[in-house]
XYZ file of C-alpha atoms in Angstrom:
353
model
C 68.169 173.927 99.564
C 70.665 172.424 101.206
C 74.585 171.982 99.900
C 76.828 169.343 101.048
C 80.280 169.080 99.259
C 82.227 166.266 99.349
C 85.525 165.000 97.009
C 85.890 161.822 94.982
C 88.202 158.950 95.018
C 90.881 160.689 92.618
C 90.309 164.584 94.978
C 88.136 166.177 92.317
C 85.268 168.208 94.194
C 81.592 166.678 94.042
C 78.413 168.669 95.820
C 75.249 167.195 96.569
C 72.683 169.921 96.159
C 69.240 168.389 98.149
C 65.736 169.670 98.504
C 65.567 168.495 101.922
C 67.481 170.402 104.796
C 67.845 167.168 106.839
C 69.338 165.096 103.661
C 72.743 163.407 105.281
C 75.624 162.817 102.540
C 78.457 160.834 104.206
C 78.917 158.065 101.671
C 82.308 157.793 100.308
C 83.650 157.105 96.469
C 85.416 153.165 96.902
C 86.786 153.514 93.595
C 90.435 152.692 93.410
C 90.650 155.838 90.937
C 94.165 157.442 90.369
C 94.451 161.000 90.575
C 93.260 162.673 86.952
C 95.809 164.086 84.668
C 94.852 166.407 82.279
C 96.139 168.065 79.623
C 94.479 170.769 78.334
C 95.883 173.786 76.902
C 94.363 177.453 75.327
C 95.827 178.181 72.345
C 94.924 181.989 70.717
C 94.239 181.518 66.713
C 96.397 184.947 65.400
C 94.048 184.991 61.926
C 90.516 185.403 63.756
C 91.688 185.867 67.378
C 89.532 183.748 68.874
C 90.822 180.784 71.619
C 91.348 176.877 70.465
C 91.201 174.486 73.934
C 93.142 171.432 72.880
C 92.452 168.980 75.238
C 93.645 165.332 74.019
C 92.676 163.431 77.027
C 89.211 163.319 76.081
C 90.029 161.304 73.665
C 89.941 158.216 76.007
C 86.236 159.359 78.037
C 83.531 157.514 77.917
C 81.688 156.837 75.062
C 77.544 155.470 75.079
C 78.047 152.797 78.006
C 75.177 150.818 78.244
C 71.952 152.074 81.482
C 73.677 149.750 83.765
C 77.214 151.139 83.767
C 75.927 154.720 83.487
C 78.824 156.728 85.017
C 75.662 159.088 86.360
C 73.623 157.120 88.050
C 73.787 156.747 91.965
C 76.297 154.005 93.205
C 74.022 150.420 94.174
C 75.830 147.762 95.578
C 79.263 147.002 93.883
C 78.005 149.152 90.950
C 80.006 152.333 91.707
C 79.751 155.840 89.527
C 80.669 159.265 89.764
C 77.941 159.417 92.596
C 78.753 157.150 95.444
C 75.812 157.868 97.216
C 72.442 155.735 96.729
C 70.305 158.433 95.298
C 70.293 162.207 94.722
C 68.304 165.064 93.937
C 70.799 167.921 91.752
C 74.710 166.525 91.788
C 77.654 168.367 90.476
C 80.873 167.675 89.919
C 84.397 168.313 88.536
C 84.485 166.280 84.896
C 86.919 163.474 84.732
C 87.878 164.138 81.071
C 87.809 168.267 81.316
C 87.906 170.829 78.028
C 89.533 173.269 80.425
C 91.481 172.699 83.486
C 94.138 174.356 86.185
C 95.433 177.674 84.679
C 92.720 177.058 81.847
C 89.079 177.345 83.641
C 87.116 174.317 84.598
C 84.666 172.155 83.181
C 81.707 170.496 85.845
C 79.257 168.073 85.262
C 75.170 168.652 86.411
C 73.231 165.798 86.999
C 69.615 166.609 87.023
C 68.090 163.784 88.391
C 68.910 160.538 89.424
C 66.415 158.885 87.455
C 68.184 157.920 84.340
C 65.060 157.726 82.063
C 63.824 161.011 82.507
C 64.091 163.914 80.710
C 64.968 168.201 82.279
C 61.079 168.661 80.530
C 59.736 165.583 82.507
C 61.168 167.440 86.148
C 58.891 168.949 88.396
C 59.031 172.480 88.856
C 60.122 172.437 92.806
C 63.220 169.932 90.667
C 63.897 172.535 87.964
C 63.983 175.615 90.526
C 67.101 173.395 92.644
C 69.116 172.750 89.386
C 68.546 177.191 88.692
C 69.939 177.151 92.618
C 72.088 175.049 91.358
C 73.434 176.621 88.325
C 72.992 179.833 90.548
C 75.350 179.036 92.694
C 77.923 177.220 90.860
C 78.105 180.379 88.629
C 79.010 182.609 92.244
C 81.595 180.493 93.478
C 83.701 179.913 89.502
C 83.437 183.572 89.184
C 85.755 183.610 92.304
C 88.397 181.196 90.726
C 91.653 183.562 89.385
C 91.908 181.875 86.329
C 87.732 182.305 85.270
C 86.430 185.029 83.424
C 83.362 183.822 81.728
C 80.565 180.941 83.644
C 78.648 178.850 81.206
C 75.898 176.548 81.711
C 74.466 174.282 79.288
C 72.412 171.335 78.365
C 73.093 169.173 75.000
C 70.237 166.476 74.786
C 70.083 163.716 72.377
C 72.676 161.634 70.297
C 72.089 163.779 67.076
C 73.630 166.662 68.955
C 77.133 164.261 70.352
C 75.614 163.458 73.536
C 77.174 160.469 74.894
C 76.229 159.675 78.092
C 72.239 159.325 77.715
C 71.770 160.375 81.850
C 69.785 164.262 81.996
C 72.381 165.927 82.905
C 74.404 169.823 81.414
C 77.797 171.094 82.209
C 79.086 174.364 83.410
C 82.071 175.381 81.518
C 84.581 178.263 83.477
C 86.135 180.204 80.482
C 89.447 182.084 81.556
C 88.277 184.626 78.751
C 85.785 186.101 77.478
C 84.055 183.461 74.423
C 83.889 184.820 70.979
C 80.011 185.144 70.648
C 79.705 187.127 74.172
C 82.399 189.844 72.505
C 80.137 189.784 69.577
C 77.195 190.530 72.065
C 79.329 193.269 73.453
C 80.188 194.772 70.469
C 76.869 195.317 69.232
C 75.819 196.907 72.217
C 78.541 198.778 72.622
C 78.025 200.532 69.606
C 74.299 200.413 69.717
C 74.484 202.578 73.038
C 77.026 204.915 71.269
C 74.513 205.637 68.210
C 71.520 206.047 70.152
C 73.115 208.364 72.880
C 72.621 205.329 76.087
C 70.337 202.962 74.783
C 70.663 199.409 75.701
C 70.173 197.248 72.966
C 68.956 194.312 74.211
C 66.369 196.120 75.997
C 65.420 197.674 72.396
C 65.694 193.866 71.293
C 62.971 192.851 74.040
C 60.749 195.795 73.315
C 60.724 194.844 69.757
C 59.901 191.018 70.096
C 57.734 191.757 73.018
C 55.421 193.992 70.173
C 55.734 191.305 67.211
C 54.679 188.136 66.436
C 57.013 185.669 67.499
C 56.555 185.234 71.217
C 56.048 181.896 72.273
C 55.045 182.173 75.618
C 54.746 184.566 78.551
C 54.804 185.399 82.055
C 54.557 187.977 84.619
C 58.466 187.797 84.721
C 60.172 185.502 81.368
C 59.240 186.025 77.919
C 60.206 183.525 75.376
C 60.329 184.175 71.392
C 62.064 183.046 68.142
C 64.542 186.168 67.157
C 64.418 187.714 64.141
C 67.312 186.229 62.901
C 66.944 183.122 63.776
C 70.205 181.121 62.790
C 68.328 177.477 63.687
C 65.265 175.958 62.266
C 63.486 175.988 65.826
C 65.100 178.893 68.444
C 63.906 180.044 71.192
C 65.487 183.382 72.996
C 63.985 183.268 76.996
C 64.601 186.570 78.954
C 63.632 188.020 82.030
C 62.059 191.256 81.721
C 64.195 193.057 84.155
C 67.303 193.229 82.816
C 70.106 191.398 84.986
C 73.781 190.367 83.880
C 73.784 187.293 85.177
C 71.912 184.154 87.182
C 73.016 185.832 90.475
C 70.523 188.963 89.963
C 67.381 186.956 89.427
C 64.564 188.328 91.798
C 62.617 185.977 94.020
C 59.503 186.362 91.606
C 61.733 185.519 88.387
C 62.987 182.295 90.061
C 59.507 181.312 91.447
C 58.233 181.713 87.920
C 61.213 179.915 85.861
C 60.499 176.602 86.140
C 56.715 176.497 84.980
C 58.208 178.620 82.374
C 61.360 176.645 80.858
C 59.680 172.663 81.549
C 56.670 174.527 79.435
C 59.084 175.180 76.682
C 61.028 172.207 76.723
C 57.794 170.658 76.578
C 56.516 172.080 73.477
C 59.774 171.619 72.179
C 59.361 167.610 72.059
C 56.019 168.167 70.866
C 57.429 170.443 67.503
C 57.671 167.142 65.178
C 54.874 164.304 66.886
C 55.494 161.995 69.054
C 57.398 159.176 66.525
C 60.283 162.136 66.292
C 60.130 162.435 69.923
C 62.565 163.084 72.226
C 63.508 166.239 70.131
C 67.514 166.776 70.307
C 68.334 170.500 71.720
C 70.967 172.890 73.015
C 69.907 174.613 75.909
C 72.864 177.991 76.805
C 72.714 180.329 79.467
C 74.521 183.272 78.297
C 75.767 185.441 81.427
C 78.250 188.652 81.603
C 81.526 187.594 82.065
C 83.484 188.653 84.974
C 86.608 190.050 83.924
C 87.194 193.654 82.647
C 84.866 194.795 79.976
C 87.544 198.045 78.942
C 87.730 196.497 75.175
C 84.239 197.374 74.718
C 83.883 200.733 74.445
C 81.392 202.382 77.177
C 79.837 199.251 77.996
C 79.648 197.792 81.938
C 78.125 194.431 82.788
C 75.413 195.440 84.176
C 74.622 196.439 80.467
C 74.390 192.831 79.552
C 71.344 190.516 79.530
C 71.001 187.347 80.993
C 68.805 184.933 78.605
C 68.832 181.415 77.851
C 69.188 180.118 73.827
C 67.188 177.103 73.358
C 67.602 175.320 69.831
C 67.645 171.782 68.195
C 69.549 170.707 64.823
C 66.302 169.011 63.534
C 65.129 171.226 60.689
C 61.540 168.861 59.692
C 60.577 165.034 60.729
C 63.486 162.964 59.885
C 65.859 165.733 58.511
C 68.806 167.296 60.466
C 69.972 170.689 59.974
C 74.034 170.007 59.539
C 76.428 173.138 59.431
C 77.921 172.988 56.258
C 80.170 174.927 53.811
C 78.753 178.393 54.321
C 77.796 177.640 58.258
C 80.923 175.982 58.820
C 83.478 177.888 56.299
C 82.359 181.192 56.488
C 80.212 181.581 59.665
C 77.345 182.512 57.784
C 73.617 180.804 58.507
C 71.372 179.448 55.965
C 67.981 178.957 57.869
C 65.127 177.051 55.862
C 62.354 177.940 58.630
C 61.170 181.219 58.504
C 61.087 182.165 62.395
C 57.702 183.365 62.175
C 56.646 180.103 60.808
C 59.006 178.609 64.361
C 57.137 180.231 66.222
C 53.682 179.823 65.404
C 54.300 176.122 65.269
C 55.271 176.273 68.597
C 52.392 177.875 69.906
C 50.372 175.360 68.111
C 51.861 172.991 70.597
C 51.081 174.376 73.361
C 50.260 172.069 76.402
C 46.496 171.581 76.999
């Protein structure tokens, strides 16, 4: 892999991430593009103590542009993007209209491919390994930034999810706090390893799927299942089987073997409804350790946490969304109409031939 990093028109930082060592990146952004000003600000909510980012510049970002003004695509003639060069393999970049800025994290755009047509499933698997170096790195260098304490990546695909720029691409969110469902993660396990006298509990989690009936596929190094609990109609939990905190501890053998894993999933995943329902809509999260202290939860170090991926969609049966409504939305509580046993058969009935 090689990494070239460059800045665009209005100074935010853009880095070319290329399969080829002798790839040359010198083009430059023409754009007349003023600097950005953002205003986005953390507010704490006192009731449930969680953290609001109000962020009322994104108001104004853009919204469904039609294939040729896609703000992704490479630059071609005097049709100039976010990319000024001609074509790439993995980009990145600082967003234009950020959820977090400054003293309040950072927000980053990841472009999988340059073809706007495709699809992160449709990738080859020497493609999917540079977006994990990718994601791999971007994750190291955030967790460096003084005002980052949590490193998200993500993919939302399809318009039924809000998706409005129709280019494969995620976003890497840098959280100057730890985010409400990792505490929750934390909290279990902290008092998991207190009742069991040192047991981790997503370990015990693993062991436990690894010995039912709703794995979905396997390898010598990833395992993917629908939990127990499922809270969506079609979830899929992928771990590695040695435990690591985050993307940065992945042995060479787990990141040989995750893309033939994941584009195999995401595969099967388009495949859940038929092809007239196809391209399924889905919410891909990397869930990593955050960096910051970890002295809130009680006994518990990062190195106690478990890197795995959350794959989901909102499509509950052909036609038929799963929406979050009064007791989803009001109370936090998850009313799931697919039994995940049922998931997860299904999507080993759809397993490529």
């Amino acid at each position: 892999m090689k990494k070239t990093s460059t800045r665009l028109a209005d100074g935010r930082e853009l880095i070319y991430y290329d399969l080829r060592d002798d790839s040359v990146r010198d083009a430059t952004d023409r754009r007349p593009l003023d600097r950005t000003v953002t205003t986005s600000e953390i507010r704490r909510d006192p009731l449930l103590g969680d953290s609001v980012a109000i962020a009322s510049h994104r108001q104004g970002r853009t919204y469904h542009p039609p294939a040729d003004e896609c703000p992704l695509c490479p630059s071609e003639g005097d049709r100039l993007s976010e990319i000024p060069d001609s074509s790439y393999d993995v980009v990145v970049f600082e967003n234009r209209f950020p959820s977090l800025a400054g003293d309040s994290g950072r927000c980053e755009v990841v472009c999988f491919t340059s073809d706007h047509n495709a699809s992160f499933g449709e990738l080859t698997e020497e493609q999917a390994g540079l977006v994990l170096e990718a994601w791999t790195d971007r994750t190291s260098e955030l967790s460096h930034l003084p005002s980052v304490e949590q490193v998200f990546c993500f993919e939302n695909r399809g318009a039924e999810i809000g998706v409005t720029l129709q280019h494969p691409h995620g976003q890497i969110y840098a959280y100057p706090f730890t985010t409400p469902r990792t505490a929750l993660m934390l909290r279990s396990a902290a008092a998991h390893k207190e009742m069991t006298g040192g047991e981790n509990l997503f370990d015990a989690v693993l062991e436990r799927e690894l010995a039912g009936e709703r794995v979905v596929l396997e390898g010598e190094h990833w395992v993917a299942f629908v939990p127990y609990a499922a809270h969506w109609p079609y979830e899929v939990h992928l771990y590695p089987k040695r435990r690591v905190p985050d993307l940065l501890g992945l042995d060479e053998g787990a990141r040989t073997e995750f893309p033939k894993v994941y584009l195999e999933l995401l595969r099967r995943f388009d495949r859940i409804f038929g092809e007239s329902e196809s391209p399924t809509p889905y919410i891909a999260a990397w869930h990593q350790a955050p960096f910051g202290a970890l002295e809130e939860f009680d006994g518990v170090v990062r190195e106690d946490f478990a890197l795995h991926l959350e794959l989901f969609t909102i499509r509950r049966t052909s036609g038929k969304l799963k929406f979050l409504a009064g007791s989803e939305s009001g109370m936090n509580v998850f009313i799931n109409d697919v039994p995940p046993e049922r998931a997860a058969e299904r999507l080993r009935e759809v397993a490529s031939s």
